[in-house]
Amino acid sequence: MARDWLLQCEECTDGVMLTDTRDAYFQSDPFEYIEEPHPIMVFEEMFPNITTNHWLTNIPVEQCRETTILANESLPMLCSGSTMGSREGILEYIDVMVKEFDYWK
């Protein structure tokens, strides 16, 4: 749905933000201090409290198809609830996510 909307919105050429509405509380424009958005910008969970070695993330990390994380390696866990980037970067991100969802269904 987000991909379709973004493809139809030709004038949407600035930064794009995908967010789980429960994660969002805006105090200002999230792109205000970014001259040009990177293709994809992701955010870390509360490191070192939530890592790739946390009970909440064990199954997703262990089941990941192309993981390069070693067992018991404690790295920052990336949050997929908020993702920002350029229009092109977000469109590519959505395409990759759809392919992964299709693989796992």
C-alpha positions as a printed Julia matrix, in Angstrom:
105×3 Matrix{Float64}:
  0.0     0.0    0.0
  2.78    2.48   0.89
  4.64    1.51  -2.26
  1.57    2.09  -4.45
  0.91    5.47  -2.86
  4.54    6.54  -3.24
  4.66    5.44  -6.89
  1.48    7.4   -7.65
  2.77   10.52  -5.88
  5.23   11.87  -8.46
  5.69   15.14  -6.56
  6.82   13.21  -3.44
 10.54   13.6   -4.0
 11.79   14.56  -0.53
 12.49   12.2    2.35
 10.03    9.43   3.18
  9.3     7.92   6.59
  7.59    4.59   7.23
  6.54    4.13  10.82
  4.43    2.0   13.08
  2.08    4.66  14.45
  2.69    3.42  17.99
  6.38    4.35  17.6
  5.85    7.9   16.39
  5.78   11.04  18.51
  6.92   14.04  16.51
  8.27   17.13  18.2
  9.51   18.53  14.9
  9.95   17.61  11.25
 12.14   14.46  11.28
 13.88   15.63   8.08
 14.52   19.18   9.28
 18.23   18.66   9.96
 18.98   16.37   7.03
 20.15   18.16   3.9
 19.54   15.15   1.68
 18.21   11.85   3.02
 20.37    8.77   2.62
 18.74    5.98   0.59
 17.85    4.16   3.82
 18.1     5.19   7.46
 17.31    2.68  10.2
 17.44    3.06  13.96
 18.81    0.97  16.79
 16.78   -0.36  19.68
 17.92    0.56  23.19
 21.5    -0.7   23.02
 22.86   -2.45  25.08
 19.5    -3.46  26.59
 18.09   -4.97  23.37
 20.67   -6.62  21.12
 20.85   -9.43  18.6
 21.42  -11.66  21.63
 18.26  -10.6   23.54
 15.44  -13.11  24.23
 13.0   -10.93  22.27
 15.12  -11.14  19.13
 16.59  -14.64  19.33
 14.1   -16.36  17.01
 14.06  -13.68  14.26
 17.88  -13.5   14.24
 18.35  -17.29  14.32
 15.78  -17.79  11.54
 17.2   -15.08   9.28
 18.05  -16.53   5.86
 21.25  -14.63   5.16
 22.49  -13.74   8.61
 26.15  -13.14   9.24
 25.68  -12.8   13.0
 27.58  -15.36  15.0
 25.94  -17.21  17.9
 26.1   -15.19  21.12
 27.33  -12.1   19.26
 25.75   -9.06  20.88
 25.18   -6.34  18.28
 22.66   -3.48  18.24
 19.22   -4.65  17.07
 17.78   -2.53  14.3
 14.18   -1.35  14.63
 11.9    -1.87  11.65
  9.11    0.18  13.27
 10.6     3.43  11.94
 12.52    3.67   8.68
 13.46    6.83   6.81
 15.14    7.47   3.51
 15.02    8.91   0.03
 12.04    8.12  -2.19
 14.12    5.68  -4.26
 15.68    4.09  -1.18
 12.32    3.51   0.49
 10.85    2.03  -2.7
 13.78   -0.42  -2.88
 13.41   -1.18   0.86
  9.71   -1.98   0.38
 10.51   -4.26  -2.59
 13.07   -6.19  -0.5
 10.64   -6.5    2.43
  7.86   -7.8    0.15
 10.23  -10.42  -1.31
 11.16  -11.53   2.22
  7.51  -11.7    3.31
  6.71  -13.77   0.22
  9.61  -16.12   0.98
  8.46  -16.73   4.56
  4.71  -17.14   3.97
